[in-house]
PDB file of C-alpha atoms in Angstrom:
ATOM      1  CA  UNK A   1      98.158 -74.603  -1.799  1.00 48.00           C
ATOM      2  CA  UNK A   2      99.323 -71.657   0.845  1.00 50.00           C
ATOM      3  CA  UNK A   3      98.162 -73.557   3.848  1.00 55.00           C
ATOM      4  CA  UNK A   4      99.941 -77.146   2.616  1.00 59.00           C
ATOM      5  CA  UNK A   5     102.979 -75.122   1.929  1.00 66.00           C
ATOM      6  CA  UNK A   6     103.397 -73.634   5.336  1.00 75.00           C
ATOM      7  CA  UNK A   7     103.702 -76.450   7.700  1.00 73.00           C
ATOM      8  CA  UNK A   8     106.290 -77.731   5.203  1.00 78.00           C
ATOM      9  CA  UNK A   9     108.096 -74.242   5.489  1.00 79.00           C
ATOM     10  CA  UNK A  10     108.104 -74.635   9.011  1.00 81.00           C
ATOM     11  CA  UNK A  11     109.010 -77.757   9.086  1.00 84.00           C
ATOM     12  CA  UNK A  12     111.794 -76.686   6.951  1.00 85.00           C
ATOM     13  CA  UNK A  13     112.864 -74.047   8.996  1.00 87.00           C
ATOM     14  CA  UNK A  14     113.015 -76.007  12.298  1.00 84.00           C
ATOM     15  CA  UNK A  15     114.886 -78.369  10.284  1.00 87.00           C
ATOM     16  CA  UNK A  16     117.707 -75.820   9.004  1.00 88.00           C
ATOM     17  CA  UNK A  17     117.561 -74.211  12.693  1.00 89.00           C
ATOM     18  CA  UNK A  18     118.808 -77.954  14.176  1.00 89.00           C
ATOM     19  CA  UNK A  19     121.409 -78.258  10.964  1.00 91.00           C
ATOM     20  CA  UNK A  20     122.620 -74.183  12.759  1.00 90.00           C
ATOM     21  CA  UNK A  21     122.389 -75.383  16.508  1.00 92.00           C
ATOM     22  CA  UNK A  22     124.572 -78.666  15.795  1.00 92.00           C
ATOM     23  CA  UNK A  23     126.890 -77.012  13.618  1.00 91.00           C
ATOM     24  CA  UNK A  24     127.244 -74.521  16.207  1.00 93.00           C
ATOM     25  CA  UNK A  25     127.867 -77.077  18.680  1.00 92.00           C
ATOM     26  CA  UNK A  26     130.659 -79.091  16.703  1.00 91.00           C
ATOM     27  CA  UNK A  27     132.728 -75.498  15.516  1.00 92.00           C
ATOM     28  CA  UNK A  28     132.838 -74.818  19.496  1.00 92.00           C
ATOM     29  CA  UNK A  29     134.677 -78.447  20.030  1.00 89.00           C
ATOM     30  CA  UNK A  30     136.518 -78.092  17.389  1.00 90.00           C
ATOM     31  CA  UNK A  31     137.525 -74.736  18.813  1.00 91.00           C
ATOM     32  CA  UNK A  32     138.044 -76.342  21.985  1.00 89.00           C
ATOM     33  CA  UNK A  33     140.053 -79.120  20.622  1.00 88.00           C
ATOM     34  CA  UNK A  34     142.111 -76.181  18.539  1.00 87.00           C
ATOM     35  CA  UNK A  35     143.144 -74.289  22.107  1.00 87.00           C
ATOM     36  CA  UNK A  36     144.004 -77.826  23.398  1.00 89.00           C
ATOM     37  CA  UNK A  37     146.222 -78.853  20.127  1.00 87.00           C
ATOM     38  CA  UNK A  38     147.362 -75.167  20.568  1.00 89.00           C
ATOM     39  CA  UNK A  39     148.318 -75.814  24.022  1.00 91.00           C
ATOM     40  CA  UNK A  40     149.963 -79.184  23.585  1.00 90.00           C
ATOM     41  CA  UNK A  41     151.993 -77.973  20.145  1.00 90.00           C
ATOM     42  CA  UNK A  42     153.314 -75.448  22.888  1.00 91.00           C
ATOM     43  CA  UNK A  43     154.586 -78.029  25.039  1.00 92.00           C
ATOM     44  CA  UNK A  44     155.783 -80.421  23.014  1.00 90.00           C
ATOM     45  CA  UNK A  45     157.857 -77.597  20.983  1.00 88.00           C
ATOM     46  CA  UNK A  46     159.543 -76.826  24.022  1.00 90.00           C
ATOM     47  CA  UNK A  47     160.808 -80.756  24.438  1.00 87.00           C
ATOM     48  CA  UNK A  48     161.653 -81.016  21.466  1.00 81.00           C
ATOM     49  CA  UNK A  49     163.977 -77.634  21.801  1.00 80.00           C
ATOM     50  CA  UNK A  50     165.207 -79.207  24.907  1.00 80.00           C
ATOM     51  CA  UNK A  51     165.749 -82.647  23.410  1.00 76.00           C
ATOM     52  CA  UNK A  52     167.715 -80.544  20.100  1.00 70.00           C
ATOM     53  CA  UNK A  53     169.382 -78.732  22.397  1.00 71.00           C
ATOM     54  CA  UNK A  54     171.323 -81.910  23.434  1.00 72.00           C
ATOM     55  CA  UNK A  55     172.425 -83.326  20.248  1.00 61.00           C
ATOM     56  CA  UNK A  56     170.694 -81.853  16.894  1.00 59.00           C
ATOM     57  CA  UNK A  57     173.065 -78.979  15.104  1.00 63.00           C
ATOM     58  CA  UNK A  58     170.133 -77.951  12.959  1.00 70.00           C
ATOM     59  CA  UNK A  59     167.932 -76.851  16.439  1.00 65.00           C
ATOM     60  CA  UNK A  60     167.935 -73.288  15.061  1.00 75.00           C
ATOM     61  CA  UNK A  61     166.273 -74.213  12.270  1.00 80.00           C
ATOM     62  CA  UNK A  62     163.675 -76.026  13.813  1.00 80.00           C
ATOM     63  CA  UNK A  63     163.375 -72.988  16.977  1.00 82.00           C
ATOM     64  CA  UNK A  64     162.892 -70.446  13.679  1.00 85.00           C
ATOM     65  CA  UNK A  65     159.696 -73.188  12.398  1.00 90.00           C
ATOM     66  CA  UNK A  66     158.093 -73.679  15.644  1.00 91.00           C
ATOM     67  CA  UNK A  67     158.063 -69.895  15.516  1.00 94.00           C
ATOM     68  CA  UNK A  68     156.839 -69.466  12.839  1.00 95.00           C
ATOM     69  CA  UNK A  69     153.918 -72.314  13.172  1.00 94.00           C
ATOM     70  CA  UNK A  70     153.129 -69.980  16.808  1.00 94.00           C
ATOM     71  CA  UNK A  71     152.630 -66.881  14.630  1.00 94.00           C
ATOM     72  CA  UNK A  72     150.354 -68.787  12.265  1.00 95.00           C
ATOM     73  CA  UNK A  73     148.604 -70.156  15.210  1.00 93.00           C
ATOM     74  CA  UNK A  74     148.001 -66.392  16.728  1.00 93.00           C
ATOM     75  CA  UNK A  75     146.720 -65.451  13.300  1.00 93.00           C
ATOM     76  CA  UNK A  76     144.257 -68.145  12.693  1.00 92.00           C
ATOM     77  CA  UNK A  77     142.204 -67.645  15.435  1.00 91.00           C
ATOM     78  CA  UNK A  78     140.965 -64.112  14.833  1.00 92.00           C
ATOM     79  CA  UNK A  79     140.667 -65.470  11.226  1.00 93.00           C
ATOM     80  CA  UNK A  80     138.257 -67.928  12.595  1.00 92.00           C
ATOM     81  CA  UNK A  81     136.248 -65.400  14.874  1.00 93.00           C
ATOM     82  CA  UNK A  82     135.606 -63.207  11.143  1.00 94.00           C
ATOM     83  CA  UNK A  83     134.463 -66.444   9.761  1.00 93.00           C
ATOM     84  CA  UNK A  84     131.936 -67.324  12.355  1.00 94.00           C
ATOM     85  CA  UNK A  85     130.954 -63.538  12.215  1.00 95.00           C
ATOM     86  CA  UNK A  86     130.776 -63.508   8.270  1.00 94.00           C
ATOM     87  CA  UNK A  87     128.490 -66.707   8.268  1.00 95.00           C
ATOM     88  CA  UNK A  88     126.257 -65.172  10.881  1.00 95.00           C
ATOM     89  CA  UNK A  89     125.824 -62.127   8.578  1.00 96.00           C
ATOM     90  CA  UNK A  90     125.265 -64.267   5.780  1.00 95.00           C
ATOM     91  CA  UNK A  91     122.465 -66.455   7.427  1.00 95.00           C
ATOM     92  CA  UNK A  92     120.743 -63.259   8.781  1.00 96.00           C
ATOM     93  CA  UNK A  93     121.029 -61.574   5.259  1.00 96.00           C
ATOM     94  CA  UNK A  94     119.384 -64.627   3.379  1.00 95.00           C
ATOM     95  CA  UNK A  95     116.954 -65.342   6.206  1.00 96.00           C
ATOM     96  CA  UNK A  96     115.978 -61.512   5.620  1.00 96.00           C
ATOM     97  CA  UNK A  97     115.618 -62.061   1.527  1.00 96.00           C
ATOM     98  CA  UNK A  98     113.491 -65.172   2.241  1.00 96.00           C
ATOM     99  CA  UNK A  99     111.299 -63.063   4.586  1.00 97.00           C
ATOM    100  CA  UNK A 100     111.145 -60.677   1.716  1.00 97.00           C
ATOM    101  CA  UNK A 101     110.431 -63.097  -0.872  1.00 96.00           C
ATOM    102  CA  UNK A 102     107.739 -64.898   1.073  1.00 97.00           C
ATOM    103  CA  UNK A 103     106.010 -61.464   1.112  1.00 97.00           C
ATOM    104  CA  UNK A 104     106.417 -60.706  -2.204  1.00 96.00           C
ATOM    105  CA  UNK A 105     104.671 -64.094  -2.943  1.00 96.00           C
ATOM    106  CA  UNK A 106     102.008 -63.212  -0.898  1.00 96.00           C
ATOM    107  CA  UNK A 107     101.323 -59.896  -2.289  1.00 96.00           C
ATOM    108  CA  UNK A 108     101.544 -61.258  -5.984  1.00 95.00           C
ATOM    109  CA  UNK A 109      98.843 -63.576  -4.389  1.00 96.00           C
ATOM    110  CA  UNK A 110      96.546 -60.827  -3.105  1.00 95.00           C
ATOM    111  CA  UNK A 111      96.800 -59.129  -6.472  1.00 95.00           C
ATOM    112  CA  UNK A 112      95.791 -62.381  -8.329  1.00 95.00           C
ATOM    113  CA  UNK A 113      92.620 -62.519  -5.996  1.00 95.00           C
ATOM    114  CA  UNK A 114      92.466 -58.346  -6.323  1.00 94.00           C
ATOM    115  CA  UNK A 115      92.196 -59.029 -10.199  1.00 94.00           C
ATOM    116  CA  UNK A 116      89.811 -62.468 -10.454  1.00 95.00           C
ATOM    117  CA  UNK A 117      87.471 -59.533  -8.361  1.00 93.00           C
ATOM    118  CA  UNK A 118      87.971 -56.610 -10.385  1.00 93.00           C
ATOM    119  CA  UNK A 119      87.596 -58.795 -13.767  1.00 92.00           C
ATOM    120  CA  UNK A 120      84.098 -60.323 -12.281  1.00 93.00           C
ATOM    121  CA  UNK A 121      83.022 -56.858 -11.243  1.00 92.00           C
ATOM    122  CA  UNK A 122      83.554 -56.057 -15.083  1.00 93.00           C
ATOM    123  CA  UNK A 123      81.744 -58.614 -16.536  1.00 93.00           C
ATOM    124  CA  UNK A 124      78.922 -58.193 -14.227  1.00 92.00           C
ATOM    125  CA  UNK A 125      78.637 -54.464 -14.705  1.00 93.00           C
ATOM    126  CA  UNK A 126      78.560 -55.160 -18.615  1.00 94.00           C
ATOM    127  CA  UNK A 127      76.043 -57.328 -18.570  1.00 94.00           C
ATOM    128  CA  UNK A 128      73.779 -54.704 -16.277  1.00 93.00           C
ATOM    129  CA  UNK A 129      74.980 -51.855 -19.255  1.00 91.00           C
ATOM    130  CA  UNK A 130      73.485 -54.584 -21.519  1.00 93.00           C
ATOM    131  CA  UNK A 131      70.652 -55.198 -20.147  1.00 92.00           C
ATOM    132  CA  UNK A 132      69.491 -51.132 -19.757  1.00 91.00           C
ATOM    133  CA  UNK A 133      70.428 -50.702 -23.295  1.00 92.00           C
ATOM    134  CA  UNK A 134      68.260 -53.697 -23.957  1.00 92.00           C
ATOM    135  CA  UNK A 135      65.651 -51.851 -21.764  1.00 90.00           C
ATOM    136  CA  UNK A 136      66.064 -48.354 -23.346  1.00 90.00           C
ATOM    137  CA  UNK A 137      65.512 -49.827 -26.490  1.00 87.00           C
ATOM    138  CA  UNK A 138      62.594 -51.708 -25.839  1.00 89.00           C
ATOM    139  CA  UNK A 139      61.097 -48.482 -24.667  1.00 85.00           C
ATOM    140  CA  UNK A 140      61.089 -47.102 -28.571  1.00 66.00           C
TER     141      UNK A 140
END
């Protein structure tokens, strides 16, 4: 059963290491793409202040939002490094308890086998006790 299970687990864990390298590879566009939204949000806030500037009354207002939407902006990216960092943490932590638990399955094993051997040993040395007895009392 142990040897069909481990190509599987391997298999398994190539497969989940793929799922990590693509999803790796898609958060760094999308953090690409974020710097270049980031970038263009910029620049199209500044039009739009010039544009206001000309005509709208309520250009404060919208100066004071675009602010506002920058400051968000500035906090969302550190917010996003602690994510990545947190899920990193999280995959070594469970790939750690997996390691742990595929040990403890393979001890629990060993003392299966450990016990089949020690409860054969018994039965074996009983039936040499038996057999002496058997001897002994043939003897009288």
């Amino acid at each position: 059963m142990m040897q069909t299970e481990q190509p599987q687990q391997n298999n398994n864990q190539a497969k989940e290491e793929e799922i990590e390298r693509k999803k790796m590879e898609v958060r760094e566009k999308v953090q690409l793409q974020l710097g270049r939204v980031e970038e263009e949000t910029k620049r199209l806030a500044m039009i739009r202040e010039e544009l206001e500037a000309l005509a709208d009354p309520m250009r404060k207002e919208v100066a004071v939002v675009r602010k506002k939407i920058d400051a968000v902006n500035k906090e969302l990216k550190p917010l996003g490094n602690t994510c990545q960092k947190k899920e990193r943490e999280y995959k070594e932590a469970l790939e750690a308890f997996n390691d742990k638990n595929k040990e403890k399955v393979q001890l629990i094993t060993k003392l299966m086998e450990i016990e089949q051997l020690v409860s054969e040993s018994e039965r074996l040395r009983m039936k040499k006790l038996e057999e002496l007895s058997k001897n002994i009392d043939s003897i009288h």
